[in-house]
């Protein structure tokens, strides 16, 4: 018993221990997969596809004959006062009893069916409209996925960018602290003035504030990404930046620009592939089908109806119990012709035509927007390429200036102010390079997005 109790207490103590939670490794591909699975806008677009598919199925089902079943069971009881009636038959009086207790019972079943033979093509137009709406929802879902991909890439690249800027500020703070130590030692031997010590201490404090701000920006960037992915905030995440380049080879600019040199070809490619444009085309098809449906109200509706029923019925009283059976078949053809409904049909047609004209205008606007989006994306890519080239040149120059200013200061040929300026320029050059690399990668992804060719 003592051994059992000891083992039980050991299990309780082990279960109460809190083990550190293992961090979830998150790469850009993993982040995109999570966004496509959990992002709210993507889920809503997916649900809309399901709803429109059901509506399309219902529209097709309306072309088929309906079938209904109806059954009933009825039982009733009646009591009437009894009376004795005397009837003379062949001179002989005969007495009979009338009234008393009566019981009736009936049951039956019936199948009925109805089929619309013609209603001005309203039913077939409804099928066309439902299918167009279903196709539009599929394109909207595809565009929602593409938007999730580009937004995830943007947020993930921002996490990588703030992480690199954090490293830049950490390195800068380390250099400032090391420089402060050297200046203090030089001041002790009388090589530099005490004012340089104070000035460098101020610079260290400023660099510490910059590092704190960089850490805050990094945490905010991570929070923005996790919130967009719609995943668990309480989990720990370890970001994997493998595959994201830290430098750009400028030799790739020429073949890339040659690939995107013909604007008209790019526009035609985007029109053929962009889901948002294709969705507007399907919306136009739906609006045209709605006009046909409203015009159908001017035409007669012809429908066929049929029913078949059967069942026993009977009446019994105190003295008898008789039952009979019935079977019935009914076929009919009906016609309904609207003559006047207070101009309601004309109003509905005009409203449908307005919707169609608006849908057609939206298609034309989307076509123009495609061209504008591509043109802007090309300009952004061109600017990003120039920023990369300039940042690479600037960082080389800034690094040389910093090294020269540092060497001059230690030799007594330069001032601390010159060194601080050179160090600040180098830090800014490093930051600009990080921003330029991120901007270039995102500009290429944005161009793929506006062309409708973006992928994970």
Short mmCIF file of C-alpha atoms in Angstrom, two decimals:
data_model
loop_
_atom_site.label_atom_id
_atom_site.label_comp_id
_atom_site.label_asym_id
_atom_site.label_seq_id
_atom_site.Cartn_x
_atom_site.Cartn_y
_atom_site.Cartn_z
CA UNK A 1 0.00 0.00 0.00
CA UNK A 2 2.83 2.40 0.84
CA UNK A 3 4.45 1.73 -2.55
CA UNK A 4 1.12 2.34 -4.31
CA UNK A 5 0.55 5.64 -2.52
CA UNK A 6 4.11 6.78 -3.26
CA UNK A 7 3.72 5.99 -6.95
CA UNK A 8 0.37 7.81 -7.06
CA UNK A 9 1.86 10.91 -5.47
CA UNK A 10 4.74 10.82 -7.92
CA UNK A 11 2.31 10.71 -10.85
CA UNK A 12 0.36 13.66 -9.45
CA UNK A 13 3.55 15.67 -9.03
CA UNK A 14 4.68 14.89 -12.56
CA UNK A 15 1.29 15.83 -14.01
CA UNK A 16 1.41 19.17 -12.21
CA UNK A 17 4.73 20.13 -13.76
CA UNK A 18 4.51 22.61 -16.62
CA UNK A 19 6.71 21.70 -19.54
CA UNK A 20 7.86 24.43 -21.91
CA UNK A 21 5.78 24.61 -25.07
CA UNK A 22 7.65 23.76 -28.24
CA UNK A 23 7.70 26.65 -30.70
CA UNK A 24 5.92 26.20 -34.04
CA UNK A 25 8.28 26.63 -36.96
CA UNK A 26 6.73 29.00 -39.49
CA UNK A 27 8.13 29.44 -42.99
CA UNK A 28 6.60 31.53 -45.75
CA UNK A 29 5.13 28.42 -47.42
CA UNK A 30 3.65 27.28 -44.11
CA UNK A 31 2.24 30.75 -43.51
CA UNK A 32 0.57 30.80 -46.93
CA UNK A 33 -0.95 27.36 -46.30
CA UNK A 34 -2.35 28.55 -42.96
CA UNK A 35 -3.80 31.68 -44.59
CA UNK A 36 -5.53 29.64 -47.30
CA UNK A 37 -6.99 27.40 -44.59
CA UNK A 38 -7.87 29.77 -41.76
CA UNK A 39 -8.14 33.33 -43.08
CA UNK A 40 -11.64 34.71 -42.56
CA UNK A 41 -12.09 36.17 -46.05
CA UNK A 42 -10.98 32.92 -47.69
CA UNK A 43 -13.36 30.87 -45.54
CA UNK A 44 -16.26 33.20 -46.33
CA UNK A 45 -15.53 32.99 -50.06
CA UNK A 46 -15.39 29.19 -49.82
CA UNK A 47 -18.76 29.12 -48.04
CA UNK A 48 -20.25 31.33 -50.75
CA UNK A 49 -19.14 28.80 -53.36
CA UNK A 50 -20.99 26.04 -51.50
CA UNK A 51 -24.13 28.18 -51.24
CA UNK A 52 -24.10 29.06 -54.95
CA UNK A 53 -23.59 25.41 -55.90
CA UNK A 54 -26.69 24.51 -53.91
CA UNK A 55 -28.64 27.31 -55.61
CA UNK A 56 -27.53 26.06 -59.04
CA UNK A 57 -28.65 22.54 -58.19
CA UNK A 58 -32.05 23.87 -57.08
CA UNK A 59 -32.41 25.81 -60.35
CA UNK A 60 -31.78 22.65 -62.37
CA UNK A 61 -34.20 20.73 -60.15
CA UNK A 62 -36.94 23.24 -60.95
CA UNK A 63 -36.91 21.93 -64.54
CA UNK A 64 -37.93 18.48 -63.33
CA UNK A 65 -41.48 17.44 -62.44
CA UNK A 66 -42.50 17.72 -58.83
CA UNK A 67 -43.85 14.72 -56.91
CA UNK A 68 -45.99 14.93 -53.78
CA UNK A 69 -47.65 12.34 -51.58
CA UNK A 70 -50.68 12.93 -49.43
CA UNK A 71 -52.36 10.43 -47.10
CA UNK A 72 -55.25 10.72 -44.66
CA UNK A 73 -57.15 8.65 -42.10
CA UNK A 74 -60.53 9.85 -40.82
CA UNK A 75 -62.84 8.32 -38.23
CA UNK A 76 -66.09 9.85 -36.94
CA UNK A 77 -68.84 8.76 -34.53
CA UNK A 78 -72.41 10.06 -34.41
CA UNK A 79 -75.33 9.53 -32.04
CA UNK A 80 -78.94 10.38 -32.96
CA UNK A 81 -82.12 9.76 -30.96
CA UNK A 82 -83.80 6.47 -31.69
CA UNK A 83 -87.40 6.42 -32.91
CA UNK A 84 -89.83 3.65 -33.73
CA UNK A 85 -91.60 3.94 -37.04
CA UNK A 86 -94.52 1.75 -38.09
CA UNK A 87 -94.98 0.93 -41.74
CA UNK A 88 -97.91 -1.05 -43.16
CA UNK A 89 -96.72 -3.60 -45.62
CA UNK A 90 -99.45 -5.69 -47.36
CA UNK A 91 -101.81 -4.77 -44.61
CA UNK A 92 -99.39 -5.91 -41.96
CA UNK A 93 -97.89 -3.24 -39.69
CA UNK A 94 -94.07 -3.48 -39.52
CA UNK A 95 -92.07 -1.56 -36.94
CA UNK A 96 -88.50 -0.32 -37.61
CA UNK A 97 -86.02 1.48 -35.43
CA UNK A 98 -84.30 4.65 -36.81
CA UNK A 99 -81.35 6.56 -35.39
CA UNK A 100 -78.95 5.41 -32.74
CA UNK A 101 -75.16 5.04 -32.97
CA UNK A 102 -73.30 5.39 -36.29
CA UNK A 103 -69.58 5.06 -36.94
CA UNK A 104 -67.80 6.14 -40.13
CA UNK A 105 -64.18 5.50 -41.18
CA UNK A 106 -62.17 6.44 -44.23
CA UNK A 107 -58.54 6.37 -45.32
CA UNK A 108 -56.78 7.23 -48.54
CA UNK A 109 -53.52 8.09 -50.26
CA UNK A 110 -52.64 10.11 -53.33
CA UNK A 111 -49.60 10.87 -55.45
CA UNK A 112 -49.59 14.11 -57.42
CA UNK A 113 -47.12 15.54 -59.89
CA UNK A 114 -46.72 18.81 -61.74
CA UNK A 115 -44.46 19.88 -64.60
CA UNK A 116 -44.04 23.32 -66.14
CA UNK A 117 -43.98 22.86 -69.91
CA UNK A 118 -43.43 26.49 -70.85
CA UNK A 119 -43.11 29.77 -68.93
CA UNK A 120 -41.39 32.06 -71.37
CA UNK A 121 -37.97 30.42 -70.75
CA UNK A 122 -37.92 31.78 -67.21
CA UNK A 123 -36.89 28.41 -65.77
CA UNK A 124 -34.01 27.89 -68.22
CA UNK A 125 -32.88 31.49 -67.68
CA UNK A 126 -32.92 30.84 -63.96
CA UNK A 127 -30.56 27.93 -64.53
CA UNK A 128 -28.24 30.14 -66.58
CA UNK A 129 -28.29 32.83 -63.90
CA UNK A 130 -27.60 30.33 -61.10
CA UNK A 131 -24.70 28.79 -63.01
CA UNK A 132 -23.25 32.23 -63.73
CA UNK A 133 -23.49 33.13 -60.04
CA UNK A 134 -21.83 29.84 -59.13
CA UNK A 135 -18.99 30.49 -61.58
CA UNK A 136 -18.59 34.02 -60.25
CA UNK A 137 -18.32 32.71 -56.70
CA UNK A 138 -15.59 30.29 -57.79
CA UNK A 139 -13.63 33.16 -59.34
CA UNK A 140 -14.18 35.27 -56.22
CA UNK A 141 -12.85 32.40 -54.13
CA UNK A 142 -9.78 32.14 -56.36
CA UNK A 143 -9.16 35.87 -56.04
CA UNK A 144 -9.58 35.67 -52.28
CA UNK A 145 -6.91 32.97 -52.24
CA UNK A 146 -4.59 35.10 -54.37
CA UNK A 147 -5.19 38.09 -52.10
CA UNK A 148 -4.38 35.91 -49.10
CA UNK A 149 -1.16 34.78 -50.77
CA UNK A 150 0.10 38.28 -51.60
CA UNK A 151 -0.93 39.63 -48.20
CA UNK A 152 0.81 36.76 -46.41
CA UNK A 153 3.96 37.30 -48.43
CA UNK A 154 3.81 41.01 -47.61
CA UNK A 155 3.35 40.42 -43.88
CA UNK A 156 5.98 37.66 -43.76
CA UNK A 157 8.48 39.82 -45.65
CA UNK A 158 7.75 42.60 -43.18
CA UNK A 159 8.64 40.22 -40.34
CA UNK A 160 11.89 39.37 -42.12
CA UNK A 161 12.57 43.07 -42.80
CA UNK A 162 12.06 44.12 -39.17
CA UNK A 163 14.20 41.19 -38.05
CA UNK A 164 17.05 42.29 -40.31
CA UNK A 165 16.67 45.89 -39.11
CA UNK A 166 16.79 44.58 -35.56
CA UNK A 167 20.12 42.92 -36.35
CA UNK A 168 21.39 46.15 -37.90
CA UNK A 169 20.53 48.08 -34.74
CA UNK A 170 22.06 45.40 -32.53
CA UNK A 171 25.33 45.54 -34.47
CA UNK A 172 25.27 49.33 -34.37
CA UNK A 173 24.78 49.30 -30.58
CA UNK A 174 27.65 46.86 -30.16
CA UNK A 175 29.93 49.15 -32.18
CA UNK A 176 28.80 52.17 -30.15
CA UNK A 177 29.52 50.42 -26.85
CA UNK A 178 32.89 49.22 -28.08
CA UNK A 179 33.68 52.73 -29.28
CA UNK A 180 32.68 54.10 -25.88
CA UNK A 181 35.06 51.70 -24.15
CA UNK A 182 37.92 52.79 -26.41
CA UNK A 183 37.16 56.47 -25.83
CA UNK A 184 37.07 55.98 -22.05
CA UNK A 185 40.45 54.26 -22.14
CA UNK A 186 41.85 57.00 -24.37
CA UNK A 187 40.51 59.62 -22.00
CA UNK A 188 42.23 57.97 -19.08
CA UNK A 189 45.59 58.38 -20.78
CA UNK A 190 44.70 61.91 -21.92
CA UNK A 191 44.41 61.12 -25.63
CA UNK A 192 40.81 62.42 -25.98
CA UNK A 193 38.76 65.01 -24.17
CA UNK A 194 36.14 64.18 -21.58
CA UNK A 195 33.55 65.81 -23.84
CA UNK A 196 34.02 62.94 -26.31
CA UNK A 197 33.18 60.47 -23.54
CA UNK A 198 29.93 62.27 -22.79
CA UNK A 199 29.08 62.64 -26.46
CA UNK A 200 29.62 58.92 -27.08
CA UNK A 201 27.54 58.04 -24.01
CA UNK A 202 24.68 60.06 -25.49
CA UNK A 203 25.13 58.20 -28.77
CA UNK A 204 24.99 54.84 -26.97
CA UNK A 205 21.75 55.87 -25.30
CA UNK A 206 20.31 56.92 -28.64
CA UNK A 207 21.33 53.61 -30.19
CA UNK A 208 19.69 51.73 -27.31
CA UNK A 209 16.44 53.58 -27.96
CA UNK A 210 16.68 52.69 -31.65
CA UNK A 211 17.18 49.05 -30.72
CA UNK A 212 14.13 49.10 -28.44
CA UNK A 213 12.05 50.59 -31.27
CA UNK A 214 13.36 47.96 -33.67
CA UNK A 215 12.41 45.20 -31.22
CA UNK A 216 8.92 46.71 -30.91
CA UNK A 217 8.54 46.86 -34.69
CA UNK A 218 9.60 43.23 -34.96
CA UNK A 219 7.03 42.09 -32.37
CA UNK A 220 4.30 44.14 -34.05
CA UNK A 221 5.12 42.63 -37.43
CA UNK A 222 4.85 39.13 -35.97
CA UNK A 223 1.53 39.97 -34.32
CA UNK A 224 0.12 41.34 -37.59
CA UNK A 225 1.08 38.15 -39.43
CA UNK A 226 -0.32 35.79 -36.79
CA UNK A 227 -3.57 37.78 -36.63
CA UNK A 228 -4.00 37.65 -40.40
CA UNK A 229 -3.37 33.92 -40.51
CA UNK A 230 -6.19 33.41 -38.01
CA UNK A 231 -4.13 31.00 -35.95
CA UNK A 232 -3.53 30.63 -32.21
CA UNK A 233 -2.01 33.68 -30.53
CA UNK A 234 -1.04 31.73 -27.42
CA UNK A 235 1.44 29.52 -29.31
CA UNK A 236 5.09 30.35 -29.73
CA UNK A 237 6.37 30.71 -33.28
CA UNK A 238 9.86 30.36 -34.66
CA UNK A 239 10.21 32.04 -38.03
CA UNK A 240 12.17 30.37 -40.78
CA UNK A 241 13.49 32.90 -43.29
CA UNK A 242 15.20 30.30 -45.44
CA UNK A 243 14.78 31.06 -49.12
CA UNK A 244 14.36 34.81 -48.65
CA UNK A 245 17.43 36.46 -50.25
CA UNK A 246 19.41 38.97 -48.21
CA UNK A 247 21.00 40.47 -51.28
CA UNK A 248 19.92 40.88 -54.89
CA UNK A 249 21.98 40.08 -57.96
CA UNK A 250 21.40 43.04 -60.25
CA UNK A 251 22.16 40.92 -63.33
CA UNK A 252 18.65 39.47 -63.10
CA UNK A 253 17.06 42.86 -63.80
CA UNK A 254 17.62 42.81 -67.57
CA UNK A 255 15.99 39.43 -68.35
CA UNK A 256 13.15 40.21 -65.92
CA UNK A 257 12.42 43.54 -67.61
CA UNK A 258 12.54 41.87 -71.02
CA UNK A 259 9.94 39.36 -69.84
CA UNK A 260 7.57 42.18 -68.87
CA UNK A 261 8.37 44.58 -71.72
CA UNK A 262 5.12 44.32 -73.74
CA UNK A 263 2.30 45.99 -71.83
CA UNK A 264 -0.48 44.91 -74.23
CA UNK A 265 0.54 41.26 -73.97
CA UNK A 266 0.57 41.52 -70.19
CA UNK A 267 -2.91 43.07 -70.18
CA UNK A 268 -4.30 40.32 -72.41
CA UNK A 269 -2.68 37.71 -70.19
CA UNK A 270 -4.18 39.25 -67.07
CA UNK A 271 -7.66 39.52 -68.64
CA UNK A 272 -7.53 35.82 -69.47
CA UNK A 273 -6.40 34.79 -65.97
CA UNK A 274 -7.42 37.33 -63.33
CA UNK A 275 -10.32 35.87 -61.34
CA UNK A 276 -11.77 39.26 -60.39
CA UNK A 277 -12.19 40.21 -64.06
CA UNK A 278 -13.64 36.81 -64.95
CA UNK A 279 -16.04 37.14 -62.01
CA UNK A 280 -17.34 40.45 -63.39
CA UNK A 281 -17.95 38.74 -66.75
CA UNK A 282 -20.01 36.06 -65.01
CA UNK A 283 -21.91 38.78 -63.15
CA UNK A 284 -22.80 40.27 -66.54
CA UNK A 285 -24.02 36.86 -67.74
CA UNK A 286 -26.17 36.59 -64.62
CA UNK A 287 -27.65 40.04 -65.24
CA UNK A 288 -28.52 39.14 -68.83
CA UNK A 289 -30.28 35.99 -67.66
CA UNK A 290 -32.24 38.08 -65.14
CA UNK A 291 -33.55 40.29 -67.98
CA UNK A 292 -34.79 37.20 -69.83
CA UNK A 293 -36.49 35.97 -66.65
CA UNK A 294 -38.36 39.24 -66.20
CA UNK A 295 -39.47 39.31 -69.84
CA UNK A 296 -40.90 35.83 -69.38
CA UNK A 297 -43.71 37.37 -67.32
CA UNK A 298 -45.28 38.54 -70.61
CA UNK A 299 -45.65 34.94 -71.79
CA UNK A 300 -48.21 32.34 -70.71
CA UNK A 301 -47.35 29.55 -68.35
CA UNK A 302 -48.32 26.07 -69.45
CA UNK A 303 -48.14 23.24 -66.95
CA UNK A 304 -49.19 19.59 -66.79
CA UNK A 305 -50.64 18.08 -63.63
CA UNK A 306 -51.51 14.55 -62.67
CA UNK A 307 -52.63 12.63 -59.59
CA UNK A 308 -53.41 9.06 -58.65
CA UNK A 309 -55.12 8.05 -55.42
CA UNK A 310 -56.66 5.03 -53.80
CA UNK A 311 -58.02 3.75 -50.51
CA UNK A 312 -60.91 1.90 -48.81
CA UNK A 313 -63.88 3.75 -47.32
CA UNK A 314 -66.83 2.47 -45.38
CA UNK A 315 -69.78 3.14 -43.09
CA UNK A 316 -70.86 0.89 -40.25
CA UNK A 317 -73.60 1.03 -37.71
CA UNK A 318 -74.81 -1.23 -35.00
CA UNK A 319 -76.17 -3.70 -37.46
CA UNK A 320 -73.90 -3.63 -40.51
CA UNK A 321 -70.26 -3.23 -41.53
CA UNK A 322 -69.72 -2.58 -45.24
CA UNK A 323 -66.61 -1.40 -47.04
CA UNK A 324 -65.84 -0.42 -50.65
CA UNK A 325 -62.64 0.61 -52.42
CA UNK A 326 -61.94 3.53 -54.75
CA UNK A 327 -59.15 4.39 -57.18
CA UNK A 328 -58.78 7.65 -59.05
CA UNK A 329 -56.53 9.01 -61.84
CA UNK A 330 -56.56 12.65 -62.82
CA UNK A 331 -54.68 14.39 -65.63
CA UNK A 332 -54.90 18.08 -66.49
CA UNK A 333 -53.25 20.72 -68.61
CA UNK A 334 -53.42 24.31 -67.42
CA UNK A 335 -52.61 27.65 -69.00
CA UNK A 336 -52.11 30.92 -67.18
CA UNK A 337 -51.84 34.12 -69.25
CA UNK A 338 -51.07 37.41 -67.46
CA UNK A 339 -53.06 40.28 -68.94
CA UNK A 340 -52.41 43.28 -66.69
CA UNK A 341 -50.57 43.61 -63.38
CA UNK A 342 -50.25 47.34 -62.97
CA UNK A 343 -47.04 47.74 -65.04
CA UNK A 344 -45.14 45.63 -62.49
CA UNK A 345 -43.58 43.47 -65.23
CA UNK A 346 -42.35 46.49 -67.17
CA UNK A 347 -40.82 47.94 -64.02
CA UNK A 348 -39.02 44.71 -63.21
CA UNK A 349 -37.68 44.47 -66.76
CA UNK A 350 -36.32 48.01 -66.65
CA UNK A 351 -34.67 47.38 -63.28
CA UNK A 352 -33.07 44.21 -64.65
CA UNK A 353 -31.81 46.13 -67.68
CA UNK A 354 -30.26 48.78 -65.44
CA UNK A 355 -28.50 46.02 -63.49
CA UNK A 356 -27.23 44.57 -66.75
CA UNK A 357 -25.91 47.94 -67.96
CA UNK A 358 -24.16 48.45 -64.62
CA UNK A 359 -22.63 44.98 -64.86
CA UNK A 360 -21.41 45.72 -68.38
CA UNK A 361 -19.88 49.00 -67.21
CA UNK A 362 -18.18 47.14 -64.35
CA UNK A 363 -16.60 44.73 -66.84
CA UNK A 364 -15.22 47.66 -68.83
CA UNK A 365 -13.96 49.34 -65.66
CA UNK A 366 -12.26 46.15 -64.52
CA UNK A 367 -10.57 45.89 -67.91
CA UNK A 368 -9.24 49.42 -67.51
CA UNK A 369 -8.24 48.68 -63.92
CA UNK A 370 -6.22 45.67 -65.06
CA UNK A 371 -4.14 47.90 -67.32
CA UNK A 372 -3.66 50.48 -64.56
CA UNK A 373 -2.65 47.81 -62.02
CA UNK A 374 -0.08 46.33 -64.36
CA UNK A 375 1.35 49.72 -65.25
CA UNK A 376 1.69 50.69 -61.59
CA UNK A 377 3.24 47.32 -60.72
CA UNK A 378 5.82 47.76 -63.49
CA UNK A 379 6.69 51.23 -62.21
CA UNK A 380 7.03 49.88 -58.67
CA UNK A 381 9.31 47.11 -59.93
CA UNK A 382 11.45 49.62 -61.81
CA UNK A 383 11.74 51.83 -58.73
CA UNK A 384 12.60 48.81 -56.57
CA UNK A 385 15.38 47.82 -58.95
CA UNK A 386 16.86 51.32 -58.77
CA UNK A 387 16.66 51.30 -54.97
CA UNK A 388 18.53 47.98 -54.84
CA UNK A 389 21.27 49.28 -57.13
CA UNK A 390 21.61 52.55 -55.23
CA UNK A 391 21.62 50.82 -51.83
CA UNK A 392 24.41 48.48 -52.89
CA UNK A 393 26.54 51.39 -54.08
CA UNK A 394 25.72 53.49 -51.02
CA UNK A 395 26.54 50.79 -48.51
CA UNK A 396 29.98 50.24 -50.02
CA UNK A 397 30.74 53.93 -49.89
CA UNK A 398 29.32 54.33 -46.36
CA UNK A 399 31.38 51.41 -45.08
CA UNK A 400 34.58 52.91 -46.46
CA UNK A 401 33.74 56.33 -44.99
CA UNK A 402 33.10 54.81 -41.58
CA UNK A 403 36.37 52.89 -41.58
CA UNK A 404 38.33 56.00 -42.66
CA UNK A 405 36.64 58.20 -40.03
CA UNK A 406 37.31 55.62 -37.35
CA UNK A 407 40.96 55.32 -38.30
CA UNK A 408 41.41 59.12 -38.40
CA UNK A 409 39.79 59.51 -34.99
CA UNK A 410 42.05 56.95 -33.38
CA UNK A 411 45.06 58.61 -34.96
CA UNK A 412 43.94 62.03 -33.73
CA UNK A 413 43.45 63.36 -37.24
CA UNK A 414 39.63 63.41 -37.06
CA UNK A 415 36.88 64.39 -34.66
CA UNK A 416 34.33 62.23 -32.89
CA UNK A 417 31.59 64.12 -34.69
CA UNK A 418 32.99 62.97 -38.03
CA UNK A 419 33.01 59.39 -36.75
CA UNK A 420 29.45 59.62 -35.46
CA UNK A 421 28.20 61.01 -38.76
CA UNK A 422 29.99 58.30 -40.73
CA UNK A 423 28.61 55.60 -38.42
CA UNK A 424 25.06 56.96 -38.74
CA UNK A 425 25.41 57.05 -42.54
CA UNK A 426 26.58 53.44 -42.55
CA UNK A 427 23.68 52.36 -40.34
CA UNK A 428 21.22 54.15 -42.60
CA UNK A 429 22.81 52.53 -45.65
CA UNK A 430 22.41 49.09 -44.10
CA UNK A 431 18.77 49.83 -43.25
CA UNK A 432 18.11 51.12 -46.77
CA UNK A 433 19.59 47.95 -48.22
CA UNK A 434 17.28 45.79 -46.12
CA UNK A 435 14.28 47.86 -47.17
CA UNK A 436 15.34 47.81 -50.82
CA UNK A 437 15.71 44.02 -50.91
CA UNK A 438 12.31 43.52 -49.28
CA UNK A 439 10.71 46.07 -51.60
CA UNK A 440 12.13 44.36 -54.69
CA UNK A 441 10.91 40.90 -53.65
CA UNK A 442 7.47 42.25 -52.84
CA UNK A 443 7.33 44.22 -56.13
CA UNK A 444 7.89 41.01 -58.10
CA UNK A 445 5.14 39.26 -56.13
CA UNK A 446 2.80 42.20 -56.64
CA UNK A 447 3.35 42.04 -60.39
CA UNK A 448 2.46 38.35 -60.36
CA UNK A 449 -0.67 39.22 -58.37
CA UNK A 450 -1.95 41.81 -60.83
CA UNK A 451 -1.22 39.41 -63.71
CA UNK A 452 -3.18 36.64 -62.03
CA UNK A 453 -0.20 34.27 -62.02
CA UNK A 454 0.71 34.38 -58.34
CA UNK A 455 1.22 31.08 -56.55
CA UNK A 456 2.35 29.91 -53.14
#
